[in-house]
XYZ file of C-alpha atoms in Angstrom:
752
model
C -31.644 61.712 -27.682
C -30.971 60.965 -31.330
C -28.452 58.269 -30.351
C -31.030 56.802 -27.924
C -33.579 56.647 -30.755
C -31.003 54.836 -32.920
C -30.491 52.209 -30.260
C -34.217 51.793 -29.718
C -34.747 51.447 -33.423
C -32.010 48.864 -33.658
C -33.583 46.679 -30.944
C -37.007 46.996 -32.594
C -35.526 46.107 -35.943
C -33.881 43.137 -34.303
C -37.203 42.021 -32.774
C -38.821 42.240 -36.193
C -36.540 39.439 -37.392
C -38.125 37.045 -34.859
C -41.172 34.877 -35.501
C -44.301 35.617 -33.344
C -43.511 32.998 -30.661
C -39.847 33.986 -30.479
C -40.880 37.619 -30.113
C -43.399 36.757 -27.387
C -40.670 35.013 -25.406
C -38.183 37.863 -25.915
C -40.521 40.646 -24.703
C -42.037 38.777 -21.726
C -39.708 40.027 -19.021
C -41.575 39.917 -15.696
C -42.219 36.769 -13.691
C -41.255 33.139 -14.362
C -41.032 32.108 -18.005
C -40.564 28.628 -19.452
C -39.455 28.626 -23.090
C -39.893 25.162 -24.560
C -37.499 25.448 -27.463
C -37.702 22.558 -29.925
C -34.637 21.426 -31.877
C -33.410 24.060 -34.366
C -35.967 26.672 -33.195
C -33.453 29.487 -32.576
C -33.369 29.548 -28.756
C -29.980 31.302 -28.459
C -31.330 34.025 -30.740
C -34.331 34.495 -28.405
C -32.146 34.703 -25.307
C -29.783 37.292 -26.773
C -32.671 39.430 -28.044
C -34.345 39.155 -24.633
C -31.219 40.466 -22.884
C -30.976 43.352 -25.372
C -34.695 44.114 -24.906
C -34.324 44.197 -21.104
C -31.480 46.676 -21.384
C -32.694 48.925 -24.178
C -36.467 48.849 -23.895
C -37.001 48.134 -20.190
C -34.033 50.157 -18.961
C -32.723 47.288 -16.825
C -29.160 47.801 -15.613
C -27.006 45.107 -17.335
C -25.449 44.613 -13.873
C -28.784 43.072 -12.793
C -28.847 40.385 -15.503
C -27.439 36.867 -15.116
C -27.368 34.409 -18.036
C -26.235 30.836 -17.335
C -25.107 28.361 -19.969
C -23.555 24.907 -19.714
C -20.295 25.384 -21.583
C -17.693 28.133 -21.787
C -18.065 28.063 -25.579
C -21.830 28.732 -25.353
C -21.181 31.511 -22.797
C -18.669 33.321 -25.020
C -20.952 32.955 -28.099
C -23.862 34.445 -26.167
C -21.707 37.292 -24.841
C -20.544 38.055 -28.404
C -24.108 38.104 -29.781
C -25.430 40.287 -26.937
C -22.606 42.784 -27.566
C -23.585 42.967 -31.250
C -27.244 43.689 -30.541
C -27.087 45.731 -27.337
C -23.777 47.515 -27.780
C -22.595 49.664 -24.846
C -22.992 48.205 -21.370
C -23.512 44.606 -22.498
C -20.142 43.641 -21.007
C -21.637 44.175 -17.508
C -24.132 41.305 -18.044
C -22.990 38.196 -16.196
C -22.839 35.498 -18.870
C -21.247 32.408 -17.413
C -21.477 28.699 -16.715
C -22.896 27.396 -13.425
C -19.404 26.587 -12.182
C -17.779 29.906 -13.063
C -20.700 31.879 -11.518
C -20.380 29.863 -8.297
C -16.586 30.302 -8.169
C -17.018 34.101 -8.350
C -19.532 34.042 -5.496
C -17.470 31.653 -3.344
C -14.205 33.590 -3.797
C -15.963 36.521 -2.164
C -17.897 34.807 0.641
C -16.619 31.271 1.332
C -14.868 32.312 4.549
C -18.230 32.150 6.378
C -18.205 28.385 5.575
C -14.758 27.942 7.144
C -12.666 27.961 3.932
C -10.112 30.556 2.780
C -11.000 32.549 -0.305
C -7.849 31.254 -2.061
C -9.275 27.678 -2.097
C -7.946 25.189 -4.665
C -10.262 23.526 -7.192
C -9.407 19.817 -7.512
C -9.557 18.175 -10.938
C -10.194 14.477 -11.612
C -6.535 13.506 -11.001
C -6.443 15.356 -7.680
C -9.682 13.636 -6.618
C -8.195 10.261 -7.494
C -5.064 10.999 -5.433
C -7.236 11.841 -2.385
C -9.277 8.673 -2.882
C -6.081 6.568 -3.103
C -5.043 8.002 0.252
C -8.461 7.056 1.704
C -8.200 3.534 0.278
C -4.845 3.095 2.018
C -6.143 4.541 5.287
C -9.283 2.388 5.337
C -7.471 -0.681 3.945
C -10.052 -0.931 1.144
C -10.117 -4.067 -1.012
C -9.304 -2.710 -4.499
C -10.756 -5.811 -6.136
C -14.206 -4.882 -4.811
C -13.986 -1.072 -4.821
C -12.400 1.220 -7.398
C -11.418 4.852 -6.825
C -13.411 6.036 -9.844
C -16.462 4.045 -8.802
C -16.516 5.550 -5.297
C -15.902 9.047 -6.727
C -18.854 8.532 -9.096
C -21.076 7.616 -6.105
C -19.915 10.746 -4.245
C -20.525 12.945 -7.294
C -24.049 11.557 -7.682
C -24.747 12.272 -3.987
C -23.589 15.886 -4.424
C -25.752 16.315 -7.537
C -28.715 15.411 -5.300
C -27.460 17.596 -2.388
C -26.985 14.511 -0.179
C -24.433 15.066 2.617
C -22.135 12.282 3.962
C -24.313 12.118 7.087
C -27.482 11.697 5.009
C -25.811 9.027 2.899
C -24.876 7.172 6.092
C -28.491 7.329 7.321
C -29.818 6.197 3.929
C -27.386 3.253 3.951
C -29.212 1.610 6.861
C -27.878 -1.909 7.327
C -26.194 -2.150 3.884
C -22.447 -2.605 4.703
C -21.369 -1.656 1.135
C -23.349 1.625 1.201
C -22.100 2.389 4.751
C -18.497 1.917 3.633
C -18.963 4.328 0.699
C -20.648 6.847 3.042
C -17.628 6.580 5.376
C -15.255 7.242 2.465
C -17.405 10.203 1.361
C -17.148 11.661 4.879
C -13.373 11.213 4.933
C -13.067 12.647 1.396
C -14.879 15.842 2.411
C -12.763 16.062 5.560
C -9.508 15.842 3.541
C -10.734 18.467 1.059
C -11.620 20.825 3.886
C -8.207 20.224 5.504
C -6.541 21.041 2.154
C -8.741 24.140 1.637
C -9.963 22.567 -1.573
C -13.255 22.005 -3.434
C -14.057 19.661 -6.292
C -16.286 20.715 -9.225
C -19.473 19.403 -7.609
C -18.644 21.299 -4.417
C -18.677 24.603 -6.294
C -22.464 24.291 -6.707
C -23.128 22.514 -3.383
C -21.169 25.042 -1.306
C -22.847 28.003 -3.013
C -26.267 26.510 -2.186
C -25.067 25.947 1.403
C -23.836 29.555 1.531
C -27.227 30.877 0.417
C -29.222 28.590 2.724
C -27.299 29.536 5.888
C -26.635 33.219 5.159
C -29.823 35.150 4.317
C -27.946 38.451 4.018
C -25.613 37.081 1.339
C -28.541 35.478 -0.489
C -30.418 38.800 -0.358
C -27.415 40.648 -1.837
C -27.371 38.319 -4.882
C -31.158 38.340 -5.221
C -30.956 42.133 -5.478
C -27.971 41.898 -7.768
C -29.551 39.389 -10.189
C -33.132 40.561 -10.630
C -33.328 38.911 -14.052
C -32.008 35.376 -14.460
C -31.855 33.264 -17.607
C -30.807 29.623 -17.805
C -30.071 27.847 -21.092
C -30.281 24.033 -21.601
C -32.489 23.815 -18.516
C -33.358 20.175 -19.253
C -29.728 19.266 -18.385
C -29.726 20.768 -14.875
C -29.321 18.558 -11.823
C -30.960 18.981 -8.412
C -28.112 21.116 -6.991
C -28.146 23.495 -9.998
C -31.935 23.777 -9.773
C -31.668 24.675 -6.075
C -29.023 27.333 -6.816
C -31.201 28.978 -9.475
C -34.477 28.786 -7.509
C -32.842 30.368 -4.411
C -31.524 33.268 -6.513
C -34.913 33.814 -8.167
C -36.985 33.432 -4.985
C -37.375 37.193 -4.372
C -38.253 38.679 -7.778
C -39.227 35.471 -9.635
C -37.919 36.908 -12.908
C -36.549 33.550 -13.942
C -36.506 32.591 -17.598
C -35.493 29.007 -18.374
C -34.974 27.697 -21.885
C -34.811 24.057 -22.773
C -36.316 21.100 -24.529
C -37.466 18.209 -22.390
C -37.348 16.086 -25.563
C -33.574 16.626 -25.683
C -32.840 15.661 -22.075
C -30.193 12.947 -22.631
C -27.765 13.329 -19.748
C -29.456 11.439 -16.936
C -26.270 9.372 -16.533
C -24.475 12.632 -15.614
C -27.062 13.520 -12.987
C -29.449 15.634 -15.132
C -32.963 15.654 -13.718
C -35.708 15.970 -16.361
C -38.143 16.712 -13.509
C -36.653 20.240 -13.286
C -38.134 21.275 -16.633
C -41.247 19.076 -16.456
C -42.098 20.337 -12.939
C -41.237 24.035 -13.534
C -44.874 25.108 -13.432
C -45.425 23.301 -10.121
C -42.536 25.202 -8.523
C -43.633 28.468 -10.206
C -47.431 28.180 -10.674
C -47.654 31.660 -12.199
C -45.156 30.766 -14.946
C -45.856 31.676 -18.553
C -45.052 28.933 -21.086
C -43.979 29.754 -24.656
C -43.465 26.966 -27.160
C -40.959 27.469 -29.969
C -42.053 24.861 -32.506
C -40.933 26.424 -35.774
C -37.757 24.720 -36.921
C -35.222 26.467 -39.186
C -32.923 23.467 -39.727
C -34.668 20.468 -41.250
C -37.109 19.458 -43.946
C -40.715 18.741 -42.932
C -40.350 14.995 -43.594
C -37.434 14.745 -41.165
C -39.397 16.697 -38.543
C -42.469 14.499 -39.042
C -40.328 11.422 -38.358
C -38.896 13.052 -35.207
C -42.384 14.071 -34.012
C -43.782 10.553 -34.525
C -40.976 8.981 -32.501
C -40.984 11.363 -29.537
C -44.779 11.403 -29.145
C -44.433 7.878 -27.683
C -42.794 9.314 -24.542
C -45.121 9.969 -21.612
C -42.696 12.170 -19.627
C -42.808 15.263 -21.872
C -44.469 18.580 -22.664
C -46.676 18.532 -25.731
C -45.048 20.181 -28.775
C -44.776 19.435 -32.494
C -42.026 20.770 -34.735
C -42.899 22.308 -38.094
C -41.016 24.293 -40.713
C -41.440 26.577 -43.686
C -38.594 24.662 -45.346
C -39.356 22.268 -48.206
C -40.999 18.892 -47.579
C -37.776 17.166 -48.700
C -36.968 13.509 -49.343
C -38.466 10.745 -47.284
C -36.278 9.252 -44.562
C -34.153 6.540 -46.187
C -34.352 3.249 -44.339
C -31.998 0.369 -45.194
C -31.748 -3.042 -43.556
C -28.662 -5.185 -44.190
C -27.628 -8.731 -43.482
C -24.762 -7.672 -41.230
C -22.700 -4.768 -39.917
C -20.106 -5.074 -42.703
C -22.697 -4.529 -45.427
C -24.108 -1.605 -43.447
C -20.709 0.113 -43.228
C -20.013 -0.640 -46.900
C -23.320 0.969 -47.928
C -22.712 4.139 -45.895
C -19.209 4.534 -47.354
C -20.596 3.930 -50.882
C -23.413 6.486 -50.475
C -20.999 9.152 -49.271
C -18.546 8.494 -52.131
C -21.339 8.554 -54.723
C -22.967 11.707 -53.290
C -19.660 13.537 -53.386
C -18.892 12.305 -56.906
C -22.299 13.569 -58.090
C -21.656 16.959 -56.502
C -24.591 16.481 -54.097
C -22.485 17.224 -51.028
C -18.955 17.323 -49.645
C -17.489 14.969 -47.075
C -17.892 17.590 -44.338
C -21.643 17.708 -44.975
C -21.939 14.094 -43.761
C -22.121 12.703 -40.243
C -22.384 9.084 -39.101
C -24.076 8.805 -35.693
C -24.067 5.700 -33.479
C -25.087 4.769 -29.931
C -21.688 3.719 -28.563
C -18.096 4.571 -29.488
C -17.304 0.912 -30.125
C -19.530 0.987 -33.226
C -17.107 3.277 -35.035
C -14.724 0.389 -35.798
C -16.423 -1.043 -38.895
C -16.973 2.418 -40.391
C -13.378 3.440 -39.760
C -12.128 0.319 -41.497
C -14.416 0.804 -44.530
C -13.604 4.509 -44.810
C -9.865 3.820 -44.690
C -10.093 1.138 -47.359
C -12.251 3.411 -49.549
C -9.999 6.469 -48.946
C -12.849 8.446 -47.358
C -11.322 10.982 -44.947
C -13.011 11.026 -41.542
C -12.665 12.416 -38.067
C -13.870 10.962 -34.787
C -15.628 13.595 -32.661
C -15.649 13.233 -28.908
C -13.636 10.058 -29.059
C -10.424 8.475 -30.248
C -9.966 6.375 -33.368
C -10.854 2.805 -32.447
C -7.379 1.297 -32.636
C -5.868 4.291 -30.845
C -8.058 3.839 -27.725
C -6.093 2.997 -24.592
C -7.806 -0.307 -23.809
C -7.451 -1.484 -27.445
C -3.772 -0.503 -27.581
C -3.148 -2.250 -24.241
C -4.703 -5.545 -25.357
C -3.110 -5.383 -28.830
C 0.250 -4.813 -27.100
C -0.288 -8.101 -25.229
C -1.029 -9.863 -28.525
C 2.036 -8.245 -30.153
C 4.232 -9.375 -27.244
C 2.886 -12.934 -27.489
C 3.459 -12.927 -31.257
C 6.754 -11.080 -31.313
C 8.458 -10.206 -28.053
C 11.028 -8.111 -29.926
C 8.468 -5.279 -30.107
C 9.972 -3.203 -27.288
C 7.207 -0.603 -27.368
C 4.494 -3.228 -26.868
C 6.373 -4.959 -24.039
C 7.094 -1.703 -22.228
C 3.454 -0.635 -22.547
C 2.086 -3.720 -20.798
C 4.846 -4.489 -18.303
C 2.910 -2.684 -15.581
C -0.628 -2.924 -17.062
C -2.487 -3.878 -14.971
C -0.293 -2.628 -12.137
C 2.304 -5.148 -10.967
C 4.420 -2.853 -8.814
C 7.131 -2.464 -11.492
C 8.154 1.211 -11.352
C 9.760 3.496 -13.928
C 13.167 3.248 -12.216
C 13.223 -0.551 -12.650
C 12.068 -0.255 -16.271
C 14.844 2.296 -16.907
C 17.495 -0.077 -15.454
C 16.291 -2.960 -17.617
C 16.339 -0.693 -20.706
C 19.903 0.491 -19.913
C 21.048 -3.128 -19.554
C 19.308 -4.094 -22.829
C 21.041 -1.208 -24.653
C 24.436 -2.097 -23.150
C 24.170 -5.809 -24.010
C 22.466 -5.185 -27.385
C 19.403 -7.185 -26.353
C 15.697 -6.623 -26.978
C 13.836 -5.255 -23.945
C 11.995 -8.578 -23.481
C 15.224 -10.622 -23.628
C 16.655 -8.343 -20.939
C 13.566 -9.055 -18.822
C 14.224 -12.810 -19.202
C 17.664 -12.417 -17.611
C 16.589 -9.755 -15.114
C 18.791 -11.217 -12.322
C 21.805 -9.973 -14.302
C 20.529 -6.368 -14.357
C 22.528 -4.262 -11.858
C 20.645 -2.818 -8.812
C 17.314 -4.313 -9.905
C 16.531 -5.426 -6.327
C 13.050 -6.637 -5.416
C 11.587 -5.802 -8.820
C 13.320 -8.924 -10.195
C 10.685 -11.246 -8.694
C 7.808 -9.241 -10.179
C 9.489 -9.122 -13.590
C 10.079 -12.888 -13.516
C 6.368 -13.389 -12.811
C 5.549 -11.231 -15.857
C 7.949 -13.206 -18.101
C 6.466 -16.528 -16.920
C 2.993 -15.136 -17.611
C 3.910 -14.121 -21.182
C 5.726 -17.427 -21.848
C 2.612 -19.298 -20.697
C 0.466 -17.279 -23.084
C 2.971 -17.887 -25.911
C 2.743 -21.647 -25.537
C -1.073 -21.551 -25.411
C -1.274 -19.251 -28.449
C 0.200 -21.981 -30.676
C -2.975 -24.017 -30.274
C -5.482 -21.240 -29.599
C -7.432 -19.181 -32.072
C -6.774 -15.409 -31.986
C -10.053 -14.927 -30.137
C -9.183 -17.532 -27.511
C -5.780 -15.927 -27.007
C -7.348 -12.510 -26.551
C -9.998 -13.829 -24.139
C -7.280 -15.620 -22.154
C -5.338 -12.330 -21.846
C -8.500 -10.516 -20.705
C -9.337 -13.248 -18.183
C -5.860 -13.712 -16.697
C -4.996 -10.000 -16.460
C -8.390 -9.156 -14.955
C -8.507 -6.190 -17.383
C -12.307 -6.150 -17.803
C -12.967 -6.987 -14.148
C -11.008 -3.871 -13.144
C -13.112 -1.779 -15.492
C -16.368 -3.336 -14.219
C -15.421 -2.428 -10.665
C -15.148 1.253 -11.635
C -18.898 1.439 -12.310
C -18.561 4.532 -14.518
C -19.883 5.404 -17.977
C -16.317 5.726 -19.259
C -15.410 2.249 -17.991
C -18.542 0.792 -19.622
C -17.574 2.409 -22.950
C -14.102 0.817 -22.639
C -15.673 -2.615 -22.034
C -17.836 -2.147 -25.155
C -14.693 -1.346 -27.151
C -13.060 -4.543 -25.881
C -16.181 -6.510 -26.878
C -15.850 -4.977 -30.347
C -12.198 -6.106 -30.527
C -13.343 -9.655 -29.676
C -15.864 -9.362 -32.533
C -13.018 -8.299 -34.815
C -11.047 -11.469 -33.966
C -14.106 -13.591 -34.744
C -14.823 -11.897 -38.098
C -11.096 -12.228 -38.964
C -11.299 -15.963 -38.235
C -14.352 -16.344 -40.474
C -12.754 -14.365 -43.313
C -9.570 -16.457 -43.210
C -11.537 -19.710 -43.113
C -13.494 -18.561 -46.149
C -10.290 -17.728 -47.974
C -8.725 -21.054 -46.952
C -5.832 -19.315 -45.191
C -4.424 -19.854 -41.707
C -5.909 -17.434 -39.169
C -2.652 -16.782 -37.346
C -1.979 -14.164 -34.721
C 0.661 -12.601 -37.011
C -1.848 -12.298 -39.863
C -4.398 -10.708 -37.498
C -1.909 -8.128 -36.223
C -0.820 -7.365 -39.773
C -4.435 -6.710 -40.815
C -4.946 -4.443 -37.814
C -1.752 -2.524 -38.574
C -2.885 -1.852 -42.142
C -6.345 -0.721 -41.063
C -5.150 1.264 -38.092
C -2.862 3.487 -40.157
C -4.769 6.708 -39.602
C -1.825 8.950 -40.386
C -2.906 9.062 -44.028
C -5.915 11.207 -43.098
C -5.094 14.899 -43.150
C -7.128 16.665 -40.432
C -7.199 19.854 -42.529
C -9.072 18.069 -45.298
C -12.746 17.931 -45.999
C -13.832 14.927 -43.825
C -16.842 12.919 -42.698
C -17.600 13.197 -39.000
C -18.126 10.055 -36.914
C -19.596 10.485 -33.451
C -21.937 9.150 -30.808
C -25.460 10.516 -30.637
C -24.573 12.223 -27.334
C -21.681 14.080 -29.005
C -23.969 15.256 -31.815
C -26.234 17.310 -29.553
C -26.321 20.950 -30.651
C -24.830 20.179 -34.100
C -26.409 20.012 -37.561
C -25.444 18.408 -40.889
C -26.985 18.363 -44.378
C -26.643 14.566 -44.593
C -26.963 12.307 -41.522
C -26.638 8.520 -41.192
C -27.949 6.974 -37.957
C -26.569 3.440 -37.884
C -27.118 0.325 -35.780
C -30.846 0.966 -35.351
C -31.711 -2.384 -33.791
C -33.317 -3.406 -30.517
C -30.379 -4.491 -28.372
C -28.058 -1.881 -29.883
C -30.280 1.201 -29.856
C -32.101 1.026 -27.528
C -29.508 -1.128 -25.769
C -30.403 -4.317 -23.919
C -29.658 -2.637 -20.576
C -32.562 -0.221 -21.175
C -34.844 -2.963 -22.490
C -34.142 -5.285 -19.557
C -34.206 -2.688 -16.780
C -37.975 -2.809 -16.364
C -37.932 0.995 -15.848
C -39.895 2.747 -18.655
C -37.919 5.962 -18.102
C -34.775 4.186 -19.406
C -36.424 3.586 -22.781
C -37.747 7.158 -22.764
C -34.206 8.492 -22.283
C -33.059 6.383 -25.274
C -36.006 7.648 -27.339
C -35.012 11.249 -26.576
C -31.531 10.405 -27.792
C -33.036 9.060 -31.018
C -35.012 12.306 -31.382
C -31.784 14.294 -30.955
C -30.170 12.184 -33.708
C -33.026 12.621 -36.180
C -33.186 16.397 -35.655
C -29.467 16.804 -36.497
C -30.324 16.216 -40.188
C -31.034 19.213 -42.419
C -31.644 17.751 -45.906
C -31.208 13.992 -45.865
C -31.535 11.361 -43.180
C -30.628 7.706 -43.615
C -31.392 5.137 -40.914
C -29.663 1.753 -41.170
C -29.711 -1.533 -39.293
C -28.454 -5.096 -39.636
C -30.259 -8.428 -39.241
C -27.300 -9.869 -37.421
C -24.343 -8.213 -35.794
C -21.235 -9.458 -34.102
C -21.242 -8.495 -30.414
C -18.425 -9.801 -28.204
C -17.562 -12.263 -30.925
C -21.054 -13.779 -30.981
C -23.559 -13.386 -33.749
C -26.548 -11.521 -32.388
C -29.857 -11.527 -34.294
C -31.777 -8.345 -33.592
C -35.130 -6.925 -34.557
C -35.378 -3.520 -36.211
C -35.286 -0.836 -33.499
C -38.657 0.005 -31.975
C -37.820 3.652 -32.729
C -37.778 2.916 -36.479
C -41.042 1.012 -36.143
C -42.574 4.145 -34.559
C -42.033 6.108 -37.791
C -45.108 5.720 -40.063
C -44.318 3.770 -43.275
C -45.419 6.699 -45.474
C -42.474 8.753 -44.116
C -39.906 6.073 -44.997
C -38.282 5.227 -48.296
C -37.627 1.556 -47.557
C -35.190 -0.677 -49.302
C -34.432 -3.915 -47.545
C -31.559 -6.133 -48.570
C -32.764 -9.719 -48.823
C -30.825 -12.197 -46.715
C -28.416 -14.361 -48.648
C -27.511 -17.891 -47.863
C -24.115 -17.681 -46.217
C -21.364 -19.281 -48.269
C -19.767 -22.248 -46.629
C -16.035 -21.911 -47.096
C -14.229 -24.753 -48.705
C -11.069 -25.121 -46.700
C -8.445 -27.363 -48.282
C -7.728 -30.361 -46.120
C -3.991 -30.059 -45.845
C -3.530 -26.363 -45.035
C -1.494 -25.279 -42.044
C -4.742 -23.776 -40.699
C -6.416 -27.208 -40.832
C -3.438 -28.832 -39.144
C -3.489 -26.217 -36.357
C -7.217 -26.806 -35.957
C -6.709 -30.565 -35.700
C -3.843 -30.066 -33.256
C -6.136 -27.901 -31.143
C -8.802 -30.661 -31.148
C -6.432 -33.447 -30.215
C -4.111 -31.740 -27.759
C -4.762 -32.554 -24.129
C -5.044 -29.421 -22.026
C -4.628 -29.034 -18.333
C -8.095 -28.043 -17.061
C -6.437 -25.402 -14.892
C -5.636 -23.477 -18.034
C -9.306 -22.760 -18.623
C -11.984 -21.195 -16.561
C -14.597 -23.044 -18.639
C -15.477 -26.525 -17.436
C -17.314 -28.555 -20.033
C -20.249 -30.558 -18.709
C -20.374 -34.318 -19.402
C -23.780 -33.801 -20.925
C -26.510 -31.179 -21.021
C -29.848 -31.576 -19.236
C -31.690 -30.225 -22.276
C -31.783 -31.132 -25.976
C -32.929 -29.673 -29.318
C -36.584 -28.603 -29.148
C -36.590 -28.116 -25.349
C -37.799 -24.895 -23.725
C -35.038 -23.225 -21.684
C -34.658 -20.003 -19.712
C -31.741 -17.553 -19.579
C -31.117 -15.050 -16.785
C -31.202 -12.072 -19.230
C -32.932 -13.242 -22.395
C -35.812 -15.097 -20.712
C -37.537 -18.110 -22.333
C -36.517 -19.679 -25.622
C -36.403 -22.873 -27.695
C -33.161 -24.799 -28.325
C -32.585 -24.925 -32.109
C -29.159 -26.554 -32.313
C -26.439 -28.010 -30.060
C -22.883 -28.359 -31.409
C -20.223 -30.188 -29.406
C -16.960 -28.226 -29.431
C -13.549 -28.987 -27.981
C -13.942 -26.730 -24.973
C -17.659 -26.434 -24.626
C -21.070 -27.059 -26.166
C -22.266 -24.293 -28.500
C -26.020 -23.817 -28.169
C -28.275 -21.925 -30.594
C -31.495 -20.678 -28.940
C -34.492 -18.791 -30.354
C -35.593 -16.497 -27.508
C -39.176 -15.233 -27.466
C -38.193 -11.598 -26.940
C -34.651 -11.321 -28.275
C -34.467 -13.610 -31.315
C -31.803 -16.202 -32.161
C -28.540 -16.220 -30.176
C -25.490 -18.483 -30.143
C -23.783 -19.078 -26.811
C -21.471 -21.409 -24.942
C -23.365 -23.679 -22.545
C -21.069 -23.083 -19.552
C -21.459 -19.306 -19.821
C -25.139 -19.314 -20.737
C -26.219 -21.461 -17.739
C -29.482 -22.358 -19.495
C -32.138 -24.039 -17.415
C -34.706 -26.439 -18.821
C -38.240 -25.108 -18.267
């Protein structure tokens, strides 16, 4: 009895540490409960106390409690915290992810669906292997369809509980959709034949099990009388169905989430699950956790003022008992270089003044490609950093692949570079053939590339010789062009002729899009290198470019055990907090991106705004928002307005300091430099039109001052037309998107 009193006291003491709203949520145990937990409001704390309260105060058997989280890490943290508060018996609470809960259920009952209980779970590589088999069987054109793209379509269908048969019906007369539906059907058939499930199937099959077997559903409804789901805003339709079926009998379902932090729509998350909770469960109680324990009031005010512009949300406003704090620092720069320089300088100065350490600082951006400028500045300034949720820019596969092409063109003696690209993209040159060429090169004391040039002399090389000869001819062609091309033109030629970007576009996945953005950033790097060399009056050679990259890309000097600044995308930052946060690239066209602006769907902008809200609420003490008037994107100077999200923050919350635009210095290039000679040679050399995909028009049907329209940017006025060797360069002031420079043949401008 005495021991029981101790336990009861401990849970009451624990409840006393909660604020009134947290306590209300923790002790409301019966019926549906929606906890709208704002950023930094202590939701995990509420959940763990609620579990302890159910066990100790309400006498609920821990066996009857299910708590679902999204990651294994979150599950183990919750389990640990419950054990601390509740003590004995807490280990019987099911704390798991959606997938692990479903695996446990399926291992026990899947035989009623025609699978063996020892089913295999296929990972991404296994799925790709199956899809390759289907592509061969159906004789699929790999230039139009990509394995990853089709797998992404199948995954999306499963998220929405759409069967192959339903997909086929929905396809109607669309031949493309019908083909994908056919592949989906075959994919499921192969998985069944192999007694295998993919990750999406784990949820889908559990839902199917419950829907077709009332006795099994009843067993688990009795088993899990109390259900809690964390990060409910990130659930998809299948996960929602799984949870609602389990909770149908007793309705003791507690979901915790923040609709304002729903940022995973691209992964299938359905914000409607949290917004429509009260429609599905009309008797639901709603508790709002609005007290924030993380940030200063000024930071929260900025976050509140941004997110209030969304229409798809539940009303809530964050507040804190923390200090008011500094205003949000807002800085506008002339370009991305100045922006990166400022951020590096602020971090160095803050650390020198003892204000904070490197590890207190985080730089957040919309896309991974944006890390490049910051990495370069940090390396030059000896600021240690770490990329979270990504790879250092110059270590990314697509960047290494394309740089290996440039290295091979510049210096074919670089065996590593040549070997890397010999079969990228795939040319049917296998490892056995590569091994034979390498053996021959070693025996004859040749470089790997020289051995490729005399491949007919390599013993037992067989049919691979023809493919290798094609590769050598391809590289030799690029070598001869590179003598007259700029670095950018060489790179773009490699991209065009290899079809590298086209392959990525065909994948239609988020990952592929991120890779394309990184390639665009590499093109921007070649352009900024060109400008810098022109300004310095030095030749912008391929060798000089690769040398600069090599110096910047030396990331080995950064010790991962050191105190370092964290660089990450806004998506990666979710759930984290830092004393000092920099959100960079806050321009319309970058964040929100043009894709969201152009889509015409207001929910796309709302998703981006939620992402901005997540970024702002990561900051504890100081928040700096930066943007640039112009930024290099895919090698073109893009003039952007300040992000609409910044404009939504009232001026009184911002400490503004704008950097006035300077007149750009016109470089004085000496007339007789090798760079000038190369430039002249480029102008005068006659090229075979077949070498270029760009065909220059004899003349344009518009002139300076004319109104023109662009397929993406809409209407604009022509400011300037410059005749170049390959094409006309046109500068246009677009009504909605500002001033842009573009090549006439690509832009396809039409006179209005």
